[in-house]
Amino acid sequence: MARQLQVNEKQILQKINFLDSVGPQSWSDYEAYARCLFYLGEAEKAKAYFLEAAKRIVNLIAVFERKNRKEFVRLKLVQANYYRLAGEKRQSVKQYAELRDLYLNMFETDYEGDQDRAIGILNNLSYCHFFLEDYEKSIRFGKMVSEWEPISLGYSEGIFLQDKKRIESTLDDVIKEIKREKSVPYDTGAEVSLWDWYEIGRELLE
């Protein structure tokens, strides 16, 4: 299976032109703009837009801080990914560590260790440990997710077990999912987008 997706540059330019015409306002606008720039070969320029997205999502995070703990933590995970994509490793690692602790507390208290009810929490715990490079724990929590296989689980197993084929098969699954969902590179709002996982997989195979 070919492991390189063809990016529709015309579609990306149309998105950029639209955002330019209205002026990016929200965190999701800035995320979309950053992702477009990345796939137009402007990775360094994209970093500033990811940082602006991280700044602008703060107000939404604050809205959910008292109303909905689960969504509050999820949005903080989205923000951590912006820091990661902006190259702010220290900030992203700090936030992933904080979120790891929050998710673990939620699993043990809010969900009383009930794996069936807490699959989303466990999925994101696996994500946090992956980006903290604690692959053994990423595997542990990933395997506790009963209804699907977290992408972080596949990559973590590949790294931890030094199994290149596991990374390849996980990347193949990501590509299939991108095609199935007809996902575009500038999709926004995910904790880690499918296109992020695509790029991570390609980097792991370099």
Coordinates of C-alpha atoms in Angstrom, one line a residue:
M1 CA 0.0 0.0 0.0
A2 CA 1.3 3.5 -0.9
R3 CA 2.0 5.4 2.2
Q4 CA 1.9 8.9 0.8
L5 CA -1.4 10.7 0.4
Q6 CA -1.9 13.1 -2.4
V7 CA -2.8 16.6 -1.1
N8 CA -5.2 18.7 -3.2
E9 CA -3.2 21.9 -3.3
K10 CA -6.0 23.7 -5.2
Q11 CA -8.5 22.9 -2.4
I12 CA -6.0 24.1 0.2
L13 CA -5.5 27.4 -1.6
Q14 CA -9.2 27.9 -1.8
K15 CA -9.5 27.4 1.9
I16 CA -6.7 29.9 2.5
N17 CA -8.3 32.4 0.2
F18 CA -11.6 32.0 2.0
L19 CA -10.0 32.6 5.4
D20 CA -8.2 35.6 4.0
S21 CA -11.4 37.0 2.6
V22 CA -13.3 36.9 5.9
G23 CA -10.2 37.2 8.2
P24 CA -9.5 34.4 10.6
Q25 CA -11.2 35.0 14.0
S26 CA -11.6 31.9 16.0
W27 CA -9.2 29.3 17.3
S28 CA -10.5 26.8 14.6
D29 CA -9.9 29.4 11.9
Y30 CA -6.3 29.7 13.0
E31 CA -5.9 26.0 13.2
A32 CA -7.2 25.5 9.7
Y33 CA -4.9 28.3 8.4
A34 CA -1.9 26.7 10.1
R35 CA -2.7 23.3 8.6
C36 CA -3.1 24.8 5.1
L37 CA 0.2 26.6 5.4
F38 CA 1.9 23.3 6.5
Y39 CA 0.7 21.5 3.4
L40 CA 1.7 24.4 1.2
G41 CA 5.3 24.0 2.4
E42 CA 5.2 26.9 4.9
A43 CA 5.8 24.8 8.1
E44 CA 7.7 27.6 9.9
K45 CA 5.0 30.2 9.1
A46 CA 2.3 27.7 10.3
K47 CA 3.8 27.6 13.8
A48 CA 2.7 31.2 14.5
Y49 CA -0.9 30.3 13.6
F50 CA -0.9 27.2 15.8
L51 CA 0.3 29.4 18.7
E52 CA -2.5 31.9 18.0
A53 CA -5.0 29.0 17.9
A54 CA -3.7 27.9 21.3
K55 CA -4.2 31.4 22.6
R56 CA -7.7 31.8 21.2
I57 CA -9.0 28.5 22.5
V58 CA -8.4 29.7 26.1
N59 CA -11.8 31.3 26.3
L60 CA -13.6 28.2 25.3
I61 CA -11.6 26.1 27.7
A62 CA -12.6 28.5 30.5
V63 CA -16.3 28.1 29.6
F64 CA -16.1 24.4 30.2
E65 CA -13.8 24.5 33.3
R66 CA -16.7 24.4 35.7
K67 CA -19.5 23.2 33.5
N68 CA -18.1 20.0 31.9
R69 CA -14.8 18.6 33.3
K70 CA -14.5 16.0 30.5
E71 CA -14.8 18.6 27.7
F72 CA -12.5 21.0 29.6
V73 CA -9.7 18.4 29.7
R74 CA -10.4 17.4 26.1
L75 CA -10.0 21.0 24.9
K76 CA -6.8 21.3 26.9
L77 CA -5.6 18.2 25.0
V78 CA -6.4 20.0 21.7
Q79 CA -4.4 23.0 22.9
A80 CA -1.4 20.8 23.9
N81 CA -1.4 19.5 20.3
Y82 CA -1.2 23.1 19.1
Y83 CA 1.8 23.7 21.2
R84 CA 3.4 20.5 19.9
L85 CA 2.7 21.4 16.3
A86 CA 4.1 24.9 16.9
G87 CA 7.4 23.3 18.0
E88 CA 6.9 24.4 21.7
K89 CA 8.0 21.1 23.1
R90 CA 8.5 22.2 26.6
Q91 CA 5.1 23.7 26.8
S92 CA 3.4 20.7 25.2
V93 CA 5.2 18.2 27.4
K94 CA 4.2 20.1 30.5
Q95 CA 0.6 20.2 29.4
Y96 CA 0.5 16.5 28.4
A97 CA 1.9 15.6 31.9
E98 CA -0.8 17.7 33.6
L99 CA -3.5 16.1 31.4
R100 CA -2.2 12.6 32.1
D101 CA -2.7 13.3 35.8
L102 CA -6.2 14.8 35.2
Y103 CA -7.3 11.9 33.1
L104 CA -6.0 9.3 35.5
N105 CA -7.8 11.1 38.3
M106 CA -11.0 11.2 36.3
F107 CA -10.7 7.5 35.5
E108 CA -10.2 6.5 39.1
T109 CA -12.8 8.9 40.6
D110 CA -15.4 10.0 38.1
Y111 CA -15.6 6.6 36.4
E112 CA -14.5 4.5 39.4
G113 CA -12.1 2.5 37.2
D114 CA -15.0 1.3 34.9
Q115 CA -13.2 0.6 31.7
D116 CA -16.4 0.3 29.6
R117 CA -17.7 3.7 30.6
A118 CA -14.3 5.4 30.4
I119 CA -13.0 4.3 26.9
G120 CA -12.7 8.0 25.8
I121 CA -10.7 8.8 28.9
L122 CA -8.4 5.7 28.4
N123 CA -7.9 6.6 24.7
N124 CA -6.7 10.0 25.6
L125 CA -4.5 8.7 28.4
S126 CA -2.8 6.6 25.8
Y127 CA -2.4 9.7 23.7
C128 CA -0.8 11.6 26.6
H129 CA 1.7 8.9 27.4
F130 CA 2.6 8.6 23.7
F131 CA 3.5 12.2 23.5
L132 CA 5.4 12.0 26.8
E133 CA 7.3 9.1 25.2
D134 CA 6.2 6.7 27.8
Y135 CA 5.3 4.0 25.3
E136 CA 4.8 1.2 27.8
K137 CA 2.0 3.1 29.6
S138 CA 0.6 4.3 26.3
I139 CA 0.3 0.6 25.4
R140 CA -1.2 -0.3 28.8
F141 CA -4.0 2.3 28.6
G142 CA -4.5 1.8 24.8
K143 CA -5.2 -1.9 25.4
M144 CA -7.9 -1.0 27.9
V145 CA -10.0 0.6 25.2
S146 CA -12.5 -2.0 24.2
E147 CA -14.3 -0.6 21.3
W148 CA -11.5 0.5 19.0
E149 CA -7.7 0.5 18.8
P150 CA -6.2 3.9 19.6
I151 CA -3.7 5.0 17.0
S152 CA -1.2 5.7 19.8
L153 CA -1.3 2.1 20.8
G154 CA -0.1 0.9 17.4
Y155 CA 2.7 3.4 17.1
S156 CA 3.7 2.8 20.8
E157 CA 3.9 -0.9 20.2
G158 CA 6.0 -0.4 17.1
I159 CA 8.4 1.9 19.0
F160 CA 8.6 -0.1 22.2
L161 CA 8.9 -3.5 20.5
Q162 CA 11.1 -2.1 17.7
D163 CA 8.6 -3.5 15.3
K164 CA 8.6 -1.6 12.0
K165 CA 5.8 -3.6 10.5
R166 CA 3.5 -2.6 13.4
I167 CA 4.2 1.1 12.6
E168 CA 3.6 0.4 8.9
S169 CA 0.3 -1.3 9.6
T170 CA -0.9 1.4 11.9
L171 CA 0.0 4.1 9.3
D172 CA -1.9 2.1 6.7
D173 CA -4.9 2.1 9.0
V174 CA -4.6 5.9 9.4
I175 CA -4.5 6.4 5.6
K176 CA -7.6 4.1 5.2
E177 CA -9.5 6.1 7.8
I178 CA -8.6 9.4 6.2
K179 CA -9.9 8.1 2.9
R180 CA -13.0 6.6 4.5
E181 CA -13.9 9.8 6.3
K182 CA -12.8 12.0 3.3
S183 CA -10.8 14.0 5.8
V184 CA -9.1 17.1 4.5
P185 CA -5.7 18.4 5.9
Y186 CA -7.4 21.5 7.4
D187 CA -10.0 19.6 9.5
T188 CA -10.0 21.1 13.0
G189 CA -11.0 20.4 16.6
A190 CA -9.6 16.9 17.1
E191 CA -7.3 16.1 20.1
V192 CA -4.9 14.8 17.4
S193 CA -6.1 14.9 13.8
L194 CA -5.9 12.0 11.5
W195 CA -3.4 14.0 9.4
D196 CA -1.3 14.5 12.5
W197 CA -1.1 10.8 13.0
Y198 CA -0.3 10.4 9.3
E199 CA 2.6 12.7 9.6
I200 CA 3.8 11.0 12.8
G201 CA 3.7 7.6 11.2
R202 CA 5.7 8.9 8.2
E203 CA 8.3 10.4 10.5
L204 CA 8.6 7.2 12.5
L205 CA 9.4 5.3 9.3
E206 CA 12.1 7.7 8.1

